[in-house]
Coordinates of C-alpha atoms in Angstrom, one line a residue:
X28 CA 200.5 85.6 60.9
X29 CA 203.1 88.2 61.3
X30 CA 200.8 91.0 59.8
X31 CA 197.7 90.2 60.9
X32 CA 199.8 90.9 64.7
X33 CA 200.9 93.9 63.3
X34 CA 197.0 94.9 62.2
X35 CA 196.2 94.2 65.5
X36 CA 198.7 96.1 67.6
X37 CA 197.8 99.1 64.8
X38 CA 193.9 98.6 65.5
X39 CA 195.2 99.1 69.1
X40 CA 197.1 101.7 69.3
X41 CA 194.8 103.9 67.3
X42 CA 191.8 103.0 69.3
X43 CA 193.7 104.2 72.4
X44 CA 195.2 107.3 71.0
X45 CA 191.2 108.3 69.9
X46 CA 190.6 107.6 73.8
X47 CA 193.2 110.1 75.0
X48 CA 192.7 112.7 72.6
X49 CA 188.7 112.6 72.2
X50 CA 187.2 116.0 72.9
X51 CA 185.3 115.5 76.6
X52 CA 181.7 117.0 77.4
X53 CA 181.2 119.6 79.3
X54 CA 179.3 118.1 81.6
X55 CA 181.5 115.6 82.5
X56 CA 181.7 115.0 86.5
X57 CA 185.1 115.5 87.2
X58 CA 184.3 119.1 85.5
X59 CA 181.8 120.1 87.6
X60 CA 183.1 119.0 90.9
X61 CA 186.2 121.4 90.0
X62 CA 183.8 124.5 88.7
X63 CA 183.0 126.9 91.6
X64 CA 179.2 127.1 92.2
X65 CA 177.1 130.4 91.9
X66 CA 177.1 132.7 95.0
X67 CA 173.5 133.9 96.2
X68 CA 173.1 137.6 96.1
X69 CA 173.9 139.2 99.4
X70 CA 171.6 142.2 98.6
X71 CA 168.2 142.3 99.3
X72 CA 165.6 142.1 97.2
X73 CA 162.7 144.6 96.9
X74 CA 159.7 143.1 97.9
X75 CA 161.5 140.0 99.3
X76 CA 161.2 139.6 103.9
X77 CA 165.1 141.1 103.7
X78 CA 165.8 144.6 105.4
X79 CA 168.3 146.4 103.9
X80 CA 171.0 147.2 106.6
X81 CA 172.9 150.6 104.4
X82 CA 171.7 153.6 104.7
X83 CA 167.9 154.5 104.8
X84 CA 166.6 156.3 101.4
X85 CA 165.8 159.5 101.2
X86 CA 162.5 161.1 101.5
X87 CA 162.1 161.3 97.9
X88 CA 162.7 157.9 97.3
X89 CA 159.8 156.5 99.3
X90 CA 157.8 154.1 96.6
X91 CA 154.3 155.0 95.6
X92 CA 151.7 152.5 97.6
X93 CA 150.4 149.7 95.9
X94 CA 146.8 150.4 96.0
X95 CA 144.3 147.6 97.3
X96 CA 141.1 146.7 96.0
X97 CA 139.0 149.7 97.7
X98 CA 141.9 152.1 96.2
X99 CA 143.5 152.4 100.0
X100 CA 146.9 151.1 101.1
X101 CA 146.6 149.8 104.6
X102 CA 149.8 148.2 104.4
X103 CA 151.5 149.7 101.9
X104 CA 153.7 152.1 104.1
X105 CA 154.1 148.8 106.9
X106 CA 157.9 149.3 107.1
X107 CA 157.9 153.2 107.5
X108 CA 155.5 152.9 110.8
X109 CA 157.2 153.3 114.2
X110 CA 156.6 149.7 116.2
X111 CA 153.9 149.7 118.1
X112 CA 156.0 149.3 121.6
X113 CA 158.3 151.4 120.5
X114 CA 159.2 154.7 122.7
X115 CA 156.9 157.7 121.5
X116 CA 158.3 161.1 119.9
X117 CA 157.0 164.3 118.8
X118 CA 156.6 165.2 115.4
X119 CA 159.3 167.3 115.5
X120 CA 161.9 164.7 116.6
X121 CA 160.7 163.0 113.3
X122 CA 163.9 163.5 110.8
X123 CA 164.5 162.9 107.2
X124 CA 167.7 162.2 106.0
X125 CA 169.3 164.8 104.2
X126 CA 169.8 165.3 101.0
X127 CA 173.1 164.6 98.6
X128 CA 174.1 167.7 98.2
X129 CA 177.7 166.8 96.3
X130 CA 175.2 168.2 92.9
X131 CA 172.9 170.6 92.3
X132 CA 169.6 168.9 92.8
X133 CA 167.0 169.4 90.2
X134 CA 164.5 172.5 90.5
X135 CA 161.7 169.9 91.3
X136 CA 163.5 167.7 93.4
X137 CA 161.7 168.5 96.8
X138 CA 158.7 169.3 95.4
X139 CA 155.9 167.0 95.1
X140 CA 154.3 167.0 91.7
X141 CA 151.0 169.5 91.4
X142 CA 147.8 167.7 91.0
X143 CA 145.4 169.3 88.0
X144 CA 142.9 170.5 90.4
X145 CA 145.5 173.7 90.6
X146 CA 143.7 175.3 87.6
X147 CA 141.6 177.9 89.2
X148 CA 140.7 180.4 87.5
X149 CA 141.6 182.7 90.3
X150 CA 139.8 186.1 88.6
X151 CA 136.6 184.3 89.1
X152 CA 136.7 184.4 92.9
X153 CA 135.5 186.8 94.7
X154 CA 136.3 188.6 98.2
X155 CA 132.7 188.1 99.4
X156 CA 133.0 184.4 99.1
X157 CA 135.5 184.4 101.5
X158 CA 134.6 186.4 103.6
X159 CA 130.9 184.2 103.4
X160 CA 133.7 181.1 104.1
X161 CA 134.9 182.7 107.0
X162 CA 131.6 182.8 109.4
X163 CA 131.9 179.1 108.7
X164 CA 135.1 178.7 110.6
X165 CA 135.4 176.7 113.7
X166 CA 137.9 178.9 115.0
X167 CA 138.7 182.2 113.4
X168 CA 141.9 184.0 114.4
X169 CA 142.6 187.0 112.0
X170 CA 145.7 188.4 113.9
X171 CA 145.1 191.5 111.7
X172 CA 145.1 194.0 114.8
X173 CA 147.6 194.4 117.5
X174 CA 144.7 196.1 119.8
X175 CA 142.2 192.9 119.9
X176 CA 145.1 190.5 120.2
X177 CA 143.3 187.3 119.7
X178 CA 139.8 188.9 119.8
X179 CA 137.0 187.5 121.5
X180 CA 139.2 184.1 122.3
X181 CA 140.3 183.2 125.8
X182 CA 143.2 180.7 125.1
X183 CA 144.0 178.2 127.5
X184 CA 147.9 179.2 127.6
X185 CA 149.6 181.5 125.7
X186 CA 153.3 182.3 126.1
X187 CA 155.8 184.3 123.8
X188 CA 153.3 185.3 121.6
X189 CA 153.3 189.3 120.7
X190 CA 151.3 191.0 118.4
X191 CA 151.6 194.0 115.6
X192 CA 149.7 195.3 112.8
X193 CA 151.1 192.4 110.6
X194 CA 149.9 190.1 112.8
X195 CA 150.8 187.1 115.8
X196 CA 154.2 186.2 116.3
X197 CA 155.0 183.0 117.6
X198 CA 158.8 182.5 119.3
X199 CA 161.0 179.9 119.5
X200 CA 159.5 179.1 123.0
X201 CA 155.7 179.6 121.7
X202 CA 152.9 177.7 123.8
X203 CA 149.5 178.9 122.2
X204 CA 146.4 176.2 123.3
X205 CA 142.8 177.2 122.0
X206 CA 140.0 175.4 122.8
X207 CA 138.2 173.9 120.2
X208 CA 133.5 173.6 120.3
X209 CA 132.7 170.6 121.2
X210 CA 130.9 169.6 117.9
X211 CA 133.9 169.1 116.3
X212 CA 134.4 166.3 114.8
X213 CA 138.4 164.9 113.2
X214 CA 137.3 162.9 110.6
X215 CA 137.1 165.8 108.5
X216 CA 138.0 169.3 108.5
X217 CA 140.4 172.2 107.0
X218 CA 143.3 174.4 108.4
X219 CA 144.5 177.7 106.6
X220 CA 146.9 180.4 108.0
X221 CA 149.5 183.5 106.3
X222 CA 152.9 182.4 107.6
X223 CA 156.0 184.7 107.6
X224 CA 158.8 182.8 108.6
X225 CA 162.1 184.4 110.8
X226 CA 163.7 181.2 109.5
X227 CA 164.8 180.6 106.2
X228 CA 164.2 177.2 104.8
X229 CA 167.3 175.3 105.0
X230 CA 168.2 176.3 108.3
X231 CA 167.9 173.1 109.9
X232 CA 164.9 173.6 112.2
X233 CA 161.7 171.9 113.6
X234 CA 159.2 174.2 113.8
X235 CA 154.8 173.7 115.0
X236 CA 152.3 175.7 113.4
X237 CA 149.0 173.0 113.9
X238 CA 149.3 170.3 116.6
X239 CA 145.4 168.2 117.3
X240 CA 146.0 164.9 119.1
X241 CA 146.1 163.6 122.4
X242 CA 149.1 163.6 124.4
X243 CA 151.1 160.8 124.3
X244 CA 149.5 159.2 121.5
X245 CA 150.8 158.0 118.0
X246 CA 147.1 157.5 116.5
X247 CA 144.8 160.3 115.6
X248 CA 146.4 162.8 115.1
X249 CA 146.4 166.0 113.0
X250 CA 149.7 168.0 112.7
X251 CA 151.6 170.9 110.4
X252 CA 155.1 171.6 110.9
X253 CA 158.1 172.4 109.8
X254 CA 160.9 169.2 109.6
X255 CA 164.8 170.8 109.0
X256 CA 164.2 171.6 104.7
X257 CA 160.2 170.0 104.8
X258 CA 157.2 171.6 105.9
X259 CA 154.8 168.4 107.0
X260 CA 151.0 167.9 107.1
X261 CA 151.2 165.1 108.5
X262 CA 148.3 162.8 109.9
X263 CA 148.1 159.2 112.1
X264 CA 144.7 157.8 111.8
X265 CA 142.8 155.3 114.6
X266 CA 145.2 152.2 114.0
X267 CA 148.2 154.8 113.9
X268 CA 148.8 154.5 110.3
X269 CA 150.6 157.6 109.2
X270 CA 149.8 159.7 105.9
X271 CA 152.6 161.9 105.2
X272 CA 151.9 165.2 102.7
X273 CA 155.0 167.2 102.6
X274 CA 156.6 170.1 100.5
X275 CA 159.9 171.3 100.2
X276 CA 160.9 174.5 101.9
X277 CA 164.9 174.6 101.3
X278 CA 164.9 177.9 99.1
X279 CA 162.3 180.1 101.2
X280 CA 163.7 182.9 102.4
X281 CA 163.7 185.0 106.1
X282 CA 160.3 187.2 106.3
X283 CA 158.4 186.1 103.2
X284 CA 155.0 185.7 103.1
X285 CA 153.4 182.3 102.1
X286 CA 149.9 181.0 102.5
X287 CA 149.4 177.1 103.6
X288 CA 146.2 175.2 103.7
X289 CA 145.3 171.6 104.3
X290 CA 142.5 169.8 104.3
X291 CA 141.3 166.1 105.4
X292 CA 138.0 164.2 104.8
X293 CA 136.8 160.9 103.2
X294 CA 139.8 159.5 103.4
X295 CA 141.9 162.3 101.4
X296 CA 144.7 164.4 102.5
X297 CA 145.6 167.9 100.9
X298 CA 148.1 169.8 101.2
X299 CA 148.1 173.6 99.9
X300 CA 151.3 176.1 99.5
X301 CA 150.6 179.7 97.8
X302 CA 146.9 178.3 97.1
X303 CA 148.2 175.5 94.9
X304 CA 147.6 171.8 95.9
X305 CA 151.3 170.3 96.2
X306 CA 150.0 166.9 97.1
X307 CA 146.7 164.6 97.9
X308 CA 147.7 161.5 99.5
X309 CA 144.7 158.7 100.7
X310 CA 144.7 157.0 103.9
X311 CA 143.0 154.0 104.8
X312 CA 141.1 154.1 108.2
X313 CA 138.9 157.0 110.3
X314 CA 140.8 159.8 112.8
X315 CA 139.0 159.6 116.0
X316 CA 140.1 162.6 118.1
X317 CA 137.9 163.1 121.8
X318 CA 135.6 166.4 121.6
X319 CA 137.8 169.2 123.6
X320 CA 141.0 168.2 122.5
X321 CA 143.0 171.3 122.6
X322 CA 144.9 172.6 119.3
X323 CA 148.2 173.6 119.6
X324 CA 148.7 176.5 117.1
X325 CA 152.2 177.7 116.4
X326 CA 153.5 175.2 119.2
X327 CA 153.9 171.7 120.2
X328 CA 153.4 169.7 123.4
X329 CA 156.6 169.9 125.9
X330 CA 159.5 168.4 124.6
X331 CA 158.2 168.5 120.8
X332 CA 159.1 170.7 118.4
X333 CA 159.9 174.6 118.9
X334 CA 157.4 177.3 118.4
X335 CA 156.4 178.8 115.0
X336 CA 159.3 181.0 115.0
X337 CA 157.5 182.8 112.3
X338 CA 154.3 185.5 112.3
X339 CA 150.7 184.2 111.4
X340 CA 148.3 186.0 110.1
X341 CA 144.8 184.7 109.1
X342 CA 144.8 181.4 111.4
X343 CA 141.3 179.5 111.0
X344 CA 140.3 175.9 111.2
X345 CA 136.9 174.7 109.3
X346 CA 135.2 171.9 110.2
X347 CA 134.7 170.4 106.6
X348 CA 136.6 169.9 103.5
X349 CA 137.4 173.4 101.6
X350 CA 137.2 173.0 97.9
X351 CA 140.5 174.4 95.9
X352 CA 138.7 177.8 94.7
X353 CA 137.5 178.3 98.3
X354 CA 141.5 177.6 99.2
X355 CA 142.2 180.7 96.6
X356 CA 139.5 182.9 97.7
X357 CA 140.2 182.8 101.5
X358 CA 144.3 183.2 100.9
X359 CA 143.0 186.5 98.9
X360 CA 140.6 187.9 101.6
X361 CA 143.0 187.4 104.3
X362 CA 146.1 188.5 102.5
X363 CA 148.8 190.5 104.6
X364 CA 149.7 194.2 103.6
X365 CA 153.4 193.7 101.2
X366 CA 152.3 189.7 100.4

């Protein structure tokens, strides 16, 4: 009787010496009341209804749209519109934040890529093409002699605008309004112009070479200028949707030549430096500007952006889409002396 006790109090002891030292699951309760539970990311998420609250990214940075099923992107550029309500501004008072400049940026970094319809053969075009191209123009201001001024044009207002054998230049304090013929019509058209700057690129400044829209009005609209190191084509269609084309400017130098271009219609924007496409971007809806809406060439409205600052030689607005070789044949016929 004495053993069997003894079994017993053995059988015992060793089933309660398994119980304490028996290896426990990891998901046992008491466990997972003491672990810490995973923190939510405090960082938005692209794509998500979060706003980021840091800094704004840099021009460059702006993602591609995501084109829809017709190939526009009504809504792809949603968050870079100005609210509707919100207070108006110039184009000129439109900034871009500047660039890190703690390293050398790349050579290409402000340059938007070069679409292949830049492979002109240039040797095939010929002066009398452009100069063919040129009774076209809706408005045709050669500023190449200092005696007829702006020729047979009576501008509305002109103001600190002088004139040599180089051509126009436009001060700081410009105010040049030609009126355009009634037939027309914004929903397609071209602007090309010699431009010799007194600035030189990275200087800072907001400068108007090509203002078409109505005053105080964010939709339809038509503008070129120049935005601190950016020069801007830069368009708002009839729901005020912006389409933005712009080319970096930060190593241009003071008083050298350079030939811009830009041309809108079914639903394409183009922009042209040197008579190279720099960029094509598509927008989504049709630019409805009144007939006789004045342009404003090297100047803004009031309170906009300063005059060209520069000299312009070989100003003249189309009133349809130029093809690239036309781009190239027009920047030839109208070149300056030295460019």
């Amino acid at each position: 009787m004495q053993r069997w006790f003894v079994a017993v109090l053995a059988a015992v002891g060793c089933l309660l010496l398994w119980v304490m030292i028996r290896p426990r699951p990891s998901t046992d309760h008491g466990v997972r009341l003491s672990r810490p539970s995973a923190r939510q990311p405090t960082f938005p998420i692209r794509g998500s209804g979060l706003r980021d609250t840091g800094e704004s990214p840099s021009f460059n940075d702006f993602a591609a749209p995501v084109r829809g099923p017709t190939g526009s992107a009504p809504r792809a550029r949603h968050d870079l519109l100005r609210a509707r309500r919100e207070e108006l501004s110039s184009e000129g008072k439109i900034e871009v934040p500047a660039a890190d400049t703690s390293s050398p940026p790349p050579e290409l970094a402000t340059r938007p890529k070069v679409v292949p319809a830049d492979r002109i053969a240039v040797g095939a075009v010929t002066g009398a093409q452009g100069e063919g191209l040129l009774a076209e123009a809706a408005l045709s201001l050669p500023f190449d002699d200092p005696q007829k001024g702006t020729g047979g044009l009576q501008p509305l207002a002109e103001k600190d605008v002088q004139f040599d054998e180089f051509g126009a230049v436009f001060g700081p304090n410009a105010l040049f309004i030609a009126p355009p013929p009634d037939s027309v019509n914004s929903n397609a058209g071209s602007v090309v112009f010699w431009l010799q700057p007194a600035w030189a690129g990275d200087s800072g400044s907001n400068n108007a070479y090509f203002i078409w829209r109505m005053p105080h009005a964010f939709e339809n609209r038509v503008t070129i200028f120049k935005n601190g190191p950016f020069l801007r084509f830069l368009m708002a269609d009839s729901l005020g949707m912006e389409t933005d084309v712009s080319y970096g400017v930060a190593r241009w130098r003071a008083d050298e030549w350079h030939h811009i271009g830009a041309t809108w219609g079914d639903y394409v924007a183009t922009f042209y430096v040197d008579g190279r496409p720099v960029g094509s971007k598509e927008y989504a809806h049709d630019i409805i500007i009144p007939p006789g809406t004045p342009w404003y060439i090297g100047s803004d409205y009031p309170g906009g952006a300063q005059g060209a600052n520069s000299r312009i030689r070989g100003f003249h607005v189309f009133p349809r889409v130029l093809l690239p070789e036309e781009i190239v044949s027009l920047m030839d016929d109208t070149r300056p002396p030295g460019a």
